[in-house]
Short mmCIF file of C-alpha atoms in Angstrom, two decimals:
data_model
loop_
_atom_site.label_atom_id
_atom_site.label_comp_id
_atom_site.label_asym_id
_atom_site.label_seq_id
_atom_site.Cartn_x
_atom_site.Cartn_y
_atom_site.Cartn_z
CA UNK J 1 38.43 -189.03 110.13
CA UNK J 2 39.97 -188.89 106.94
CA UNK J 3 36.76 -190.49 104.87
CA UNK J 4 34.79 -187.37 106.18
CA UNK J 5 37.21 -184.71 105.34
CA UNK J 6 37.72 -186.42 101.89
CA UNK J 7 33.66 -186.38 100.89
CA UNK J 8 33.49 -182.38 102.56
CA UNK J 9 36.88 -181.61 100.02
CA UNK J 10 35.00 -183.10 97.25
CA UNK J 11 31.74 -181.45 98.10
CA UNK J 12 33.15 -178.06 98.43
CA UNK J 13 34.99 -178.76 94.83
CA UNK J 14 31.47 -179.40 93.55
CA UNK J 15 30.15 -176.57 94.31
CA UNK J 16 32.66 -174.48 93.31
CA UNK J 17 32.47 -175.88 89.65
CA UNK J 18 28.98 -175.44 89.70
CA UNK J 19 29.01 -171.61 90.94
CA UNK J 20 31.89 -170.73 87.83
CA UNK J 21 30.15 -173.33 85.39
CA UNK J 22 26.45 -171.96 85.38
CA UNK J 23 27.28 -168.28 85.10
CA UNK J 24 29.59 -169.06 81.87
CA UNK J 25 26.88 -171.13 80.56
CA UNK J 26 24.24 -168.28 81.10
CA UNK J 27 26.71 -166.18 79.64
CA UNK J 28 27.55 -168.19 76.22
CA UNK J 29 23.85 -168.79 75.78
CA UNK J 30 22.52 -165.20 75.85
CA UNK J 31 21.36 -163.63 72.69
CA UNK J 32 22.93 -161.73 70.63
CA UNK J 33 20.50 -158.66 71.70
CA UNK J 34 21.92 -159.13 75.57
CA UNK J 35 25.86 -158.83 73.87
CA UNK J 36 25.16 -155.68 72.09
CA UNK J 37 23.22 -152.10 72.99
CA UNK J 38 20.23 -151.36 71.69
CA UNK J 39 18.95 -149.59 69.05
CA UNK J 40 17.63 -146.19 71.13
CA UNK J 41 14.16 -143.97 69.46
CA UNK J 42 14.86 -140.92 68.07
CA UNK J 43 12.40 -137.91 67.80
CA UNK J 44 13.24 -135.39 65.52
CA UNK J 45 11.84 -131.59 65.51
CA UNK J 46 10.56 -129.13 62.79
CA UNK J 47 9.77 -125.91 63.95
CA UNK J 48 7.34 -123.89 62.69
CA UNK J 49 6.09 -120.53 63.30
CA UNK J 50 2.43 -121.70 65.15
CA UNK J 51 3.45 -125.75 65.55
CA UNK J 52 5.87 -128.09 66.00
CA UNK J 53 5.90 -131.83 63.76
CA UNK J 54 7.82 -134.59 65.33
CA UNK J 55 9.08 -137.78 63.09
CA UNK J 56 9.42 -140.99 65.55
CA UNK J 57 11.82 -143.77 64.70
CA UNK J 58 11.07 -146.31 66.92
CA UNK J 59 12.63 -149.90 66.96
CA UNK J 60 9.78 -152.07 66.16
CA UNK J 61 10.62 -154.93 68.70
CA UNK J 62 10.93 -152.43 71.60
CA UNK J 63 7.40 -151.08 70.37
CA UNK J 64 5.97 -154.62 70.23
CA UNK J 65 6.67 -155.36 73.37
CA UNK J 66 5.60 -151.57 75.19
CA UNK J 67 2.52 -150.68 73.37
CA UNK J 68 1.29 -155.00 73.13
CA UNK J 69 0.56 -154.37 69.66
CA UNK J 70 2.55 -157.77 67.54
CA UNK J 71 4.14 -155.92 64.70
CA UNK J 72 7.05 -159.23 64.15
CA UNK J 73 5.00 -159.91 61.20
CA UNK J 74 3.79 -156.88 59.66
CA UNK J 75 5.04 -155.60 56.52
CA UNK J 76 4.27 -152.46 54.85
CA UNK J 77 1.28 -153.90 52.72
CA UNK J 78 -0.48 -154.97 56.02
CA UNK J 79 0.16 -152.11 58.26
CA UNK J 80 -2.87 -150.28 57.66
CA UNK J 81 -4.31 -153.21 59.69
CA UNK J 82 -2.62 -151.68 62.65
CA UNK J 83 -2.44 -148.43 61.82
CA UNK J 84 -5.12 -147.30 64.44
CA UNK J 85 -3.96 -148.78 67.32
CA UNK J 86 -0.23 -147.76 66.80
CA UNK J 87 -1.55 -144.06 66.73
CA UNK J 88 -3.68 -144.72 69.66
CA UNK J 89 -1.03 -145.56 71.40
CA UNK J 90 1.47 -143.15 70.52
CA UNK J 91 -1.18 -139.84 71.30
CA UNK J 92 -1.28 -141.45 74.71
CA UNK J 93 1.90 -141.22 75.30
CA UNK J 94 2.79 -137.86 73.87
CA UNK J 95 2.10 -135.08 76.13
CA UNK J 96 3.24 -131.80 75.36
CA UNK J 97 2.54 -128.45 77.26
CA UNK J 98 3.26 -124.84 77.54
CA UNK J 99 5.12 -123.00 79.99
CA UNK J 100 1.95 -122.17 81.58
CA UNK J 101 0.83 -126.05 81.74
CA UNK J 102 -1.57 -125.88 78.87
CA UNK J 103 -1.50 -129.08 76.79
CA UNK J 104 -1.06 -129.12 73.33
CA UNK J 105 -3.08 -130.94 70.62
CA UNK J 106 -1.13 -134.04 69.49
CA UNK J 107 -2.04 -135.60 66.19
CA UNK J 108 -0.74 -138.63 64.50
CA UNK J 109 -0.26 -138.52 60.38
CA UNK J 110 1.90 -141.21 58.10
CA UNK J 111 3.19 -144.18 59.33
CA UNK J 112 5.39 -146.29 57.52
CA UNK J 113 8.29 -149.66 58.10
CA UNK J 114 11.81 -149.48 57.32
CA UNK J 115 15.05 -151.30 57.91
CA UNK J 116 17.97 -149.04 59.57
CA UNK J 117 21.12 -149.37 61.85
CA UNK J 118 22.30 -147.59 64.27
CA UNK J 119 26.07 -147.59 65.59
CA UNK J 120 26.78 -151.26 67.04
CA UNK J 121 23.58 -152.71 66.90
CA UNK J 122 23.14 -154.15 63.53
CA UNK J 123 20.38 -154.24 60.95
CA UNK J 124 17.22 -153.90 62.55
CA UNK J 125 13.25 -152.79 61.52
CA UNK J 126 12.23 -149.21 62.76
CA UNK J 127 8.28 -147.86 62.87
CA UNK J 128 8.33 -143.96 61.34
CA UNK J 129 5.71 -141.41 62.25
CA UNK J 130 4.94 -138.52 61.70
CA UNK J 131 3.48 -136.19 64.73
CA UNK J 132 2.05 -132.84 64.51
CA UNK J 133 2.26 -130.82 67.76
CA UNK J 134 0.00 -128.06 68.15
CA UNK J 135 -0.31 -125.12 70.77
CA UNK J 136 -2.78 -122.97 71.68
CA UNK J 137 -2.82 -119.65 69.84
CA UNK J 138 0.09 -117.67 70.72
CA UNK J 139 1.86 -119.94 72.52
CA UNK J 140 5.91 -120.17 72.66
CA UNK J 141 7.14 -123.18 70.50
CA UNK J 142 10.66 -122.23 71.26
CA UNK J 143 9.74 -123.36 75.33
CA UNK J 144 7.58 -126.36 76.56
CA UNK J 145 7.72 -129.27 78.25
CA UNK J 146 8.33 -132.43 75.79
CA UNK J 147 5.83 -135.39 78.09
CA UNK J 148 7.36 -138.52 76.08
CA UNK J 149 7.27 -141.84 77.37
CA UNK J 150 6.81 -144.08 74.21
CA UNK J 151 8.44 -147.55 74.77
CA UNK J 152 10.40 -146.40 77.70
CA UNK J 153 7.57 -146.54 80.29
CA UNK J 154 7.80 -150.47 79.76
CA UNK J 155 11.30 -150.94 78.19
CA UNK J 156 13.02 -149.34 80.74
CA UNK J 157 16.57 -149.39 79.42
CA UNK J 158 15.31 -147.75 76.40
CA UNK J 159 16.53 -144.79 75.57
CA UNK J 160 14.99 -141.25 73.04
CA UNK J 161 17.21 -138.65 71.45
CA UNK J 162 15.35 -135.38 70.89
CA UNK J 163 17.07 -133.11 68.13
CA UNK J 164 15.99 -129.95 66.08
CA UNK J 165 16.39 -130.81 62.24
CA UNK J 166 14.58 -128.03 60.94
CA UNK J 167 14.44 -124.42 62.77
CA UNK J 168 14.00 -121.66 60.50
CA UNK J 169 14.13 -118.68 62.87
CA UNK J 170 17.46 -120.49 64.36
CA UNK J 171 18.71 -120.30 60.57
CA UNK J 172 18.83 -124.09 60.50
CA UNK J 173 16.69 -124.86 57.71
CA UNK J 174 19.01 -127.30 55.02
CA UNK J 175 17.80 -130.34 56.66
CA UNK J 176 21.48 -131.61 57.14
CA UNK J 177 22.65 -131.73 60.15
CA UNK J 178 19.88 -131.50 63.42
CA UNK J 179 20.95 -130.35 66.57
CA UNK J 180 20.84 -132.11 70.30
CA UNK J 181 17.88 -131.24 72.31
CA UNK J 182 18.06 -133.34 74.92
CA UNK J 183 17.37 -137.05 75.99
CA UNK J 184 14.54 -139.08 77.89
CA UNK J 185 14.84 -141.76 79.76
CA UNK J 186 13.73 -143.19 83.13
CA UNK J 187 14.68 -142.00 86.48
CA UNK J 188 15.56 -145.13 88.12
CA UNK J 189 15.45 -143.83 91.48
CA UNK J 190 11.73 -143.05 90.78
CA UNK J 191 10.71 -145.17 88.18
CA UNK J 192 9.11 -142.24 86.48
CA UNK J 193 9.92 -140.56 83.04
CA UNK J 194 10.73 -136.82 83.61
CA UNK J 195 9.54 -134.87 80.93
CA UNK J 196 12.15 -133.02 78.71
CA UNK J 197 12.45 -129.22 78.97
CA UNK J 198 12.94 -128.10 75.31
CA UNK J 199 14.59 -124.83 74.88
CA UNK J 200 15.40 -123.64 71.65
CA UNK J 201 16.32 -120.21 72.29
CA UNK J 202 15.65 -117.08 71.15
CA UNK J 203 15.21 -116.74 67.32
CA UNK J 204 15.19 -114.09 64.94
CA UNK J 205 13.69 -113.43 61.05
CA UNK J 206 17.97 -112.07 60.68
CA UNK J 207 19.25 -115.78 61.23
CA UNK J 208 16.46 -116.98 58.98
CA UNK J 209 17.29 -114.50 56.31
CA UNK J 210 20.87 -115.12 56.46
CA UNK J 211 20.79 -119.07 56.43
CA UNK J 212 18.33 -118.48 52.93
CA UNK J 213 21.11 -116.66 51.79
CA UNK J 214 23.18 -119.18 52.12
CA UNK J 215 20.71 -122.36 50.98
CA UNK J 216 20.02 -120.09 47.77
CA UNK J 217 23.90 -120.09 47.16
CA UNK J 218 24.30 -123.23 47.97
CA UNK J 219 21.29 -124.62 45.74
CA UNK J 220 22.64 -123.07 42.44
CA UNK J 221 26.00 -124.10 43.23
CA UNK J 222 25.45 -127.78 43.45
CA UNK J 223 22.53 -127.77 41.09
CA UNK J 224 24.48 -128.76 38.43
CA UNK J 225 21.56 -128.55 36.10
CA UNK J 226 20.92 -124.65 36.61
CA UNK J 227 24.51 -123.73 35.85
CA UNK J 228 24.38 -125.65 32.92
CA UNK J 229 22.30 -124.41 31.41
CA UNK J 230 22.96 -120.89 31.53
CA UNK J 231 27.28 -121.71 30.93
CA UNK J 232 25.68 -123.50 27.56
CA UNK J 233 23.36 -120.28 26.55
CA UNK J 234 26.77 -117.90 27.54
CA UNK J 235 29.57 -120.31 25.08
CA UNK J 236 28.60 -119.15 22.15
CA UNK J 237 27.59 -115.49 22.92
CA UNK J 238 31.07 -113.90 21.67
CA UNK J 239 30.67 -115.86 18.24
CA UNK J 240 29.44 -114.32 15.30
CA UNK J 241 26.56 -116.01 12.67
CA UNK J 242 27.33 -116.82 9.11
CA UNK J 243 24.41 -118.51 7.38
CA UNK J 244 23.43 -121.34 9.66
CA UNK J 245 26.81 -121.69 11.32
CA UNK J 246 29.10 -119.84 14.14
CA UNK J 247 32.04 -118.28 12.07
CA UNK J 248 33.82 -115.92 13.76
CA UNK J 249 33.91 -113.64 16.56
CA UNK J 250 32.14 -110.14 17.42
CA UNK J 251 33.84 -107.30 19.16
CA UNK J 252 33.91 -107.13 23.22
CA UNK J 253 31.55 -105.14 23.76
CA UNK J 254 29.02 -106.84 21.81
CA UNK J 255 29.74 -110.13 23.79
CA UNK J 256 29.77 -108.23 26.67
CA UNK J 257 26.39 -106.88 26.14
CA UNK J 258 25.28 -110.53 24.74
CA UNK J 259 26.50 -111.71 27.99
CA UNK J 260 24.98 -109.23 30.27
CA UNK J 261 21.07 -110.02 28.72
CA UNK J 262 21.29 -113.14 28.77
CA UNK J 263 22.66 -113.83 32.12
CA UNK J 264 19.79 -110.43 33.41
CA UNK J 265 17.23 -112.36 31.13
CA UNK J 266 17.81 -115.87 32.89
CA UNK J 267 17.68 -113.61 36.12
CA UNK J 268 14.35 -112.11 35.95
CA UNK J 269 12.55 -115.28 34.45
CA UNK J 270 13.31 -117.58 37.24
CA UNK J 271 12.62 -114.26 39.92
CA UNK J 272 9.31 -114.15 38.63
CA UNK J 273 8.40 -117.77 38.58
CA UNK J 274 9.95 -118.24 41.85
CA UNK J 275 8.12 -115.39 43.69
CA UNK J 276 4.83 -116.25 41.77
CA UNK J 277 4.76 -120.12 42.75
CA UNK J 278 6.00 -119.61 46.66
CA UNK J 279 3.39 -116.43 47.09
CA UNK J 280 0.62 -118.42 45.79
CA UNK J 281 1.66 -121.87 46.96
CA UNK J 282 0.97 -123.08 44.12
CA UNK J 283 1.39 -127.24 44.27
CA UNK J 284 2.84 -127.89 40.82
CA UNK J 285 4.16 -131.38 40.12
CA UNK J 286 7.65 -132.02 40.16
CA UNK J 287 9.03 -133.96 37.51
CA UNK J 288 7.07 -132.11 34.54
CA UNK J 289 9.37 -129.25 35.58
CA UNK J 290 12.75 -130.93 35.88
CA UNK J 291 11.66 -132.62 32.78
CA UNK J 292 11.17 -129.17 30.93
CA UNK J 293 15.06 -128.35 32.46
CA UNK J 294 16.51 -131.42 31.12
CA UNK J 295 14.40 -130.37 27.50
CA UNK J 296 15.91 -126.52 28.08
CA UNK J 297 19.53 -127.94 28.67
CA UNK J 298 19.66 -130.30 25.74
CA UNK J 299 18.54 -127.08 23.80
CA UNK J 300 21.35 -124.97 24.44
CA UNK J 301 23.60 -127.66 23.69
CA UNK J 302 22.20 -127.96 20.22
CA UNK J 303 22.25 -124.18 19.75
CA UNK J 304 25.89 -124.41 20.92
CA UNK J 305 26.87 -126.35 18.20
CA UNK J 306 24.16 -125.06 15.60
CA UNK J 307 22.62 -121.79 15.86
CA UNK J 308 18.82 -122.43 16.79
CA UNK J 309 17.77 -118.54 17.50
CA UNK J 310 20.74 -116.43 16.83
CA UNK J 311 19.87 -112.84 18.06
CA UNK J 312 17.42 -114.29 20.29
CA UNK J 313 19.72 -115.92 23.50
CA UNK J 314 17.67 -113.27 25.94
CA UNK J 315 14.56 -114.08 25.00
CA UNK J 316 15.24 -118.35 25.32
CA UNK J 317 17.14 -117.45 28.79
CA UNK J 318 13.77 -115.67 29.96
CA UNK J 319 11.23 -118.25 29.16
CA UNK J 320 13.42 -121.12 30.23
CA UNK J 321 13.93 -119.53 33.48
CA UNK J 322 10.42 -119.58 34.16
CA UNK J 323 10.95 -122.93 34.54
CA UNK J 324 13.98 -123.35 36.50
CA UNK J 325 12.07 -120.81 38.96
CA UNK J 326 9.15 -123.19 39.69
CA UNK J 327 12.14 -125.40 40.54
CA UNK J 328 13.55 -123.03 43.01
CA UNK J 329 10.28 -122.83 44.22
CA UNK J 330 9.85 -126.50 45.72
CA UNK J 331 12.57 -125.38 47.64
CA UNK J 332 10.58 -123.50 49.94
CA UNK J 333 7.10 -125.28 49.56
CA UNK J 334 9.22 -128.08 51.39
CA UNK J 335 9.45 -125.41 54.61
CA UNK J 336 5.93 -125.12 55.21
CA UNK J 337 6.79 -121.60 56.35
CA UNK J 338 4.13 -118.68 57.21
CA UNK J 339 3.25 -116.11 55.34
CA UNK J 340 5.77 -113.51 57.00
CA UNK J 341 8.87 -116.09 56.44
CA UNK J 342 8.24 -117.17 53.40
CA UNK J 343 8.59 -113.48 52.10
CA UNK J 344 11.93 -113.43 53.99
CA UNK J 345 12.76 -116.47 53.28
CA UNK J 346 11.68 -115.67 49.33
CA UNK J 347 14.09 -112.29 49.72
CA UNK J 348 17.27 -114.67 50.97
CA UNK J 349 16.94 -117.54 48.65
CA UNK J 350 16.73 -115.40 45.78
CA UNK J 351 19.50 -112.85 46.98
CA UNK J 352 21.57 -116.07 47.57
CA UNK J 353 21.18 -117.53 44.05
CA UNK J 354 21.65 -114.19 42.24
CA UNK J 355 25.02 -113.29 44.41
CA UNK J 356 26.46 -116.94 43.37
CA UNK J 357 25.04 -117.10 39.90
CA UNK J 358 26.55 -113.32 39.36
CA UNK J 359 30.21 -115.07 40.76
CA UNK J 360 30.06 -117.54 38.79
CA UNK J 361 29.58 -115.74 35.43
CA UNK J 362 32.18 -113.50 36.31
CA UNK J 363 34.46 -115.95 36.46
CA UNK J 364 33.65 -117.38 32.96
CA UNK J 365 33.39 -114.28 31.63
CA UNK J 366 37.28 -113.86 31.30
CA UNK J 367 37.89 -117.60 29.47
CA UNK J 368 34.53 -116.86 27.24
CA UNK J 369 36.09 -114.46 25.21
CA UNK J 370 39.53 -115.79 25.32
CA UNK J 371 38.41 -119.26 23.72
CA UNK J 372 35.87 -117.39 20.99
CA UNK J 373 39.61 -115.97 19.68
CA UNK J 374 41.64 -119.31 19.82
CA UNK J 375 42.03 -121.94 16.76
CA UNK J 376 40.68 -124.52 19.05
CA UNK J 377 37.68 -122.45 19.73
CA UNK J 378 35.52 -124.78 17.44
CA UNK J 379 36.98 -128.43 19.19
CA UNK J 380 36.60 -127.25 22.41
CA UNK J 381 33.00 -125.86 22.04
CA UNK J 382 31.45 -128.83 20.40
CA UNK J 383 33.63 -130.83 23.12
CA UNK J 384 31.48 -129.04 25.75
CA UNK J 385 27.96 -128.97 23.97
CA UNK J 386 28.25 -132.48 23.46
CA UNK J 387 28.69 -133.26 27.17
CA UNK J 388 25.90 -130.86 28.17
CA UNK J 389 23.74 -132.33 25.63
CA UNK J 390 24.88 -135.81 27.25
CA UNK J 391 24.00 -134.46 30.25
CA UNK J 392 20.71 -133.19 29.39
CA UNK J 393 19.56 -136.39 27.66
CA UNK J 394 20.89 -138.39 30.40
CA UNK J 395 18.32 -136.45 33.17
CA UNK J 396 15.52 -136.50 30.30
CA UNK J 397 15.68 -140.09 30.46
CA UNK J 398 15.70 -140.25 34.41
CA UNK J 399 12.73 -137.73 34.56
CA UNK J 400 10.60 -139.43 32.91
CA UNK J 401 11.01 -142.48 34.42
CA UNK J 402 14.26 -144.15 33.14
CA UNK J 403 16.86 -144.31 35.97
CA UNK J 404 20.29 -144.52 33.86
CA UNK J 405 23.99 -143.93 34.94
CA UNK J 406 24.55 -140.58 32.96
CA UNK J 407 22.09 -138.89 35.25
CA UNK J 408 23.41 -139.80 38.50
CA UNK J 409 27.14 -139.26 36.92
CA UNK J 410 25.64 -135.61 36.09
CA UNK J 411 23.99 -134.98 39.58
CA UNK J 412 26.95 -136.28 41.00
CA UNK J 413 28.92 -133.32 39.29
CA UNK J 414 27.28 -131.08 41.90
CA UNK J 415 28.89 -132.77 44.82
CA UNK J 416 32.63 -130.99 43.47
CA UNK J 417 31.94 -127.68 44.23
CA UNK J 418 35.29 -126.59 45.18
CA UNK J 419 36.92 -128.49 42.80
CA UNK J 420 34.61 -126.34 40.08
CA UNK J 421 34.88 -122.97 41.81
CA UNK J 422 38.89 -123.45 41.42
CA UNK J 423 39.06 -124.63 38.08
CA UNK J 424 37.15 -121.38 36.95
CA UNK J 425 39.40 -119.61 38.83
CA UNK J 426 42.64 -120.82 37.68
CA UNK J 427 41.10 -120.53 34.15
CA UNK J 428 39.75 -116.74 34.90
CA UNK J 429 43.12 -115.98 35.75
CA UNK J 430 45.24 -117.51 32.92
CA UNK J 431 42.80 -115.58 30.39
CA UNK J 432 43.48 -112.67 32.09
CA UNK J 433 46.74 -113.18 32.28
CA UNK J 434 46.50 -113.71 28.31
CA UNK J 435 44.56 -111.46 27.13
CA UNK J 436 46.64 -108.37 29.14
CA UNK J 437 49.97 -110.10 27.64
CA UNK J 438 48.59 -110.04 24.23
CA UNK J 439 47.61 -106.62 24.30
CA UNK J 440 51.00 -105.64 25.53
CA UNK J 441 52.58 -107.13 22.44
CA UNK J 442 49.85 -105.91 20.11
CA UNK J 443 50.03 -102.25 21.32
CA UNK J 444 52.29 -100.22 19.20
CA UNK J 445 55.84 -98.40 20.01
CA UNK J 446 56.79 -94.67 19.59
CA UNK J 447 57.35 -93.25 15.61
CA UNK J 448 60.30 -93.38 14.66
CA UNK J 449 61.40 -89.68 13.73
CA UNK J 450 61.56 -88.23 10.52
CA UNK J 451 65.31 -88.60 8.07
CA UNK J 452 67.64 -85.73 8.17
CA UNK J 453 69.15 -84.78 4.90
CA UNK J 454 72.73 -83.20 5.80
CA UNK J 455 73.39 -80.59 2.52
CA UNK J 456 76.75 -79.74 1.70
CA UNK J 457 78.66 -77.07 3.70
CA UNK J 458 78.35 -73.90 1.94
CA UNK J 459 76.13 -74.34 -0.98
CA UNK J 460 74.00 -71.55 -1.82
CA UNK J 461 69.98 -72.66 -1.62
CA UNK J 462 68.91 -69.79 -3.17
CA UNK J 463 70.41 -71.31 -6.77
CA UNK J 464 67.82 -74.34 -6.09
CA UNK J 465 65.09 -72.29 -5.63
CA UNK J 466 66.11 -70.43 -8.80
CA UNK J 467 66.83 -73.70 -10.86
CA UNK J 468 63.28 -75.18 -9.34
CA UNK J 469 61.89 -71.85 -10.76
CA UNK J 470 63.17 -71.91 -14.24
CA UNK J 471 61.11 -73.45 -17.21
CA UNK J 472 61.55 -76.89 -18.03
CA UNK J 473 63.24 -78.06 -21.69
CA UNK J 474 60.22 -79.42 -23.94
#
């Protein structure tokens, strides 16, 4: 009995290593991919007034493997190859509709390879495309139903985030931040892929004005290059011209007035290219324009330091800021809004920039005029021009096609806007502070009255006037 019970122990034993050893094995050999989640799609939404575009990052082995199309290989020189297929794929399996069941025209623009990573997965290649969803006329694009099934009707642990990145009438429109519209993925209990109900809400041409406001603030605050230029045009404005040199200062109200045309001058020129290229969508290139900035820039600098068109600041502020309008202007071509935002959105932007622009020389207005008066008015004004004209060479050089580290130090200026919006505070305030201090000193006291001459008691005044009267002695 005991030779039995000894080979059924042993047996038992065997199997028992066998059921822990296998699964640990399985377990230590599984790839990576099985040990980490997945990268998940994402579909991003811009929303236009008559259509909707989508942008698809999908994760290129997840794609592979849905659609049967072998993209392990294909890099971006070859993917024109494959081009067709991955679009007639993707229209397949995008199916958007009205609230009234009416399908929407789906059509499939740029596509393009990239390398990304998304939070714990690692380093991995994504597919981008661009999708253009179109209704029929006078259909809702704030309400439909999203029909989406891209890699997850095969891959079914895959995952798609929907989010809004660009939604004008929502005032969303700085391309930022996006906002969660919901997520797809299978039903498991039915094996089916619900569609997504996308509700934006209800938006309004107030929230779209508003949020232009604020880009149009925001744009000449961190555009480091605008405010440049016009601080560089304003420096020497309370100097006075001798020869071919600054030498002294003018009286307040003629810097005051300098000031005030130059900053109204700069004002109206950009206005008038802005409204001019956004009305007539006019497709101008870019870098010929921030080219002519950089030139306009490194132009004030050297008229800082050496007077170029005394007299003439306005003028050079107007035709400059034709310039820095077109500028403005790609702004909004970027939006692809109708005609009936664009106005608004023309209205805000340029209300915004004006409002911040108007701050802003207001609070170098007060330390303008202070440092024209101070002995170190000449060190720290060729101090400045020099930097601007640093500057300005630096984003010459990187405009025309010669990336260099002054230019990204100089953009990277723009990033410190609080840090700049204090220091012309503090500074506003000291020369304040100064000039009401030196007044005080300056202003003068109360006359002193007029000497008493004490006569003495009892003298007669009449004999003076007689003595004063009488002939003088030849």
């Amino acid at each position: 009995m005991t030779g039995p019970r000894n080979w059924l122990t042993t047996a038992l034993r065997l199997v028992a290593g066998i059921a822990i050893v296998v699964p640990a094995a399985l377990l230590a050999g599984a790839s990576p991919a099985a040990a980490h989640p997945m990268p998940h799609s994402v579909v991003q939404l811009d929303v236009y007034q008559a259509s909707v575009t989508a942008r698809l990052e999908l994760p290129v082995d997840d794609l592979s493997r849905a659609a049967g199309i072998d993209l392990s290989d294909t890099t971006r020189a070859t993917l024109s190859g494959k081009a067709e297929a991955i679009r007639s794929y993707l229209r397949t399996h995008i199916h958007p509709a009205g609230s009234g069941g009416k399908a929407w025209q789906v059509g499939i623009g740029a596509l393009s390879l990239s390398r990304t990573e998304q939070t714990s997965t690692g380093p991995y290649r994504e597919l981008v495309a661009e999708a253009v969803l179109t209704p029929p006329a006078g259909t809702d694009v704030r309400h439909f139903t999203f029909g989406y099934d891209v890699i997850v009707h095969q891959v079914v642990t895959h995952t798609v985030l929907v989010t809004a990145r660009q939604d004008w009438a929502a005032g969303q429109v700085d391309g930022e931040g996006t906002t969660q519209v919901g997520t797809i993925r299978i039903d498991t209990r039915t094996m089916t892929v619900p569609a997504l109900k996308v509700d934006l809400g209800d938006g309004s041409a107030w929230r779209g004005f508003l949020a232009m406001v604020r880009l149009g603030g925001d744009h000449i605050l961190t555009g480091t290059d605008h405010l440049l230029f016009l601080l560089i045009l304003l420096l020497p404005a309370p100097l006075a011209v001798t020869g071919r040199r600054w030498d002294g200062v003018v009286g307040a109200r003629s810097a005051l007035g300098r000031i005030g045309r130059i900053t109204l001058a700069f004002t109206a020129g950009h206005s008038v290219a802005l409204a001019v290229t956004a009305l007539g969508r006019l497709e101008i290139p870019g870098w010929p324009v921030e080219a002519f900035i950089a030139a306009s820039i490194l132009v004030g600098a050297i008229h800082a330091i050496r007077p170029l068109f005394p007299g003439k600041e306005a003028l050079v502020a107007g035709v400059f800021g034709l310039g820095h309008g077109m500028a403005f202007s790609f702004v909004l071509a970027e939006m692809h809004l109708s005609t009936g935002q664009l106005v608004t959105s023309l209205l805000g932007f340029n209300l915004g920039i004006e409002l911040v622009q108007l701050l802003l020389v207001c609070l170098a207005l007060p330390s303008l005029l202070v440092l024209a008066r101070l002995r170190v008015q000449p060190a720290l004004g060729l101090t400045g021009a020099v930097l601007t004209g640093t500057a300005a060479v630096g984003w010459l050089a990187d405009r025309l096609g010669l990336p260099n580290p002054v230019a990204r130090a100089a953009d990277g200026a723009g990033s410190h806007t609080t840090l700049l919006l204090a220091a012309l505070t503090v500074t506003a305030l000291a020369a304040t502070g100064w000039t009401l201090t030196t007044r005080r000193h300056a202003r003068p006291g109360p006359p002193d009255p007029p000497a008493t001459t004490y006569e003495p008691y009892g003298r007669d005044r009449s004999a003076d006037v007689a003595d004063s009267a009488a002939p003088q002695s030849r």
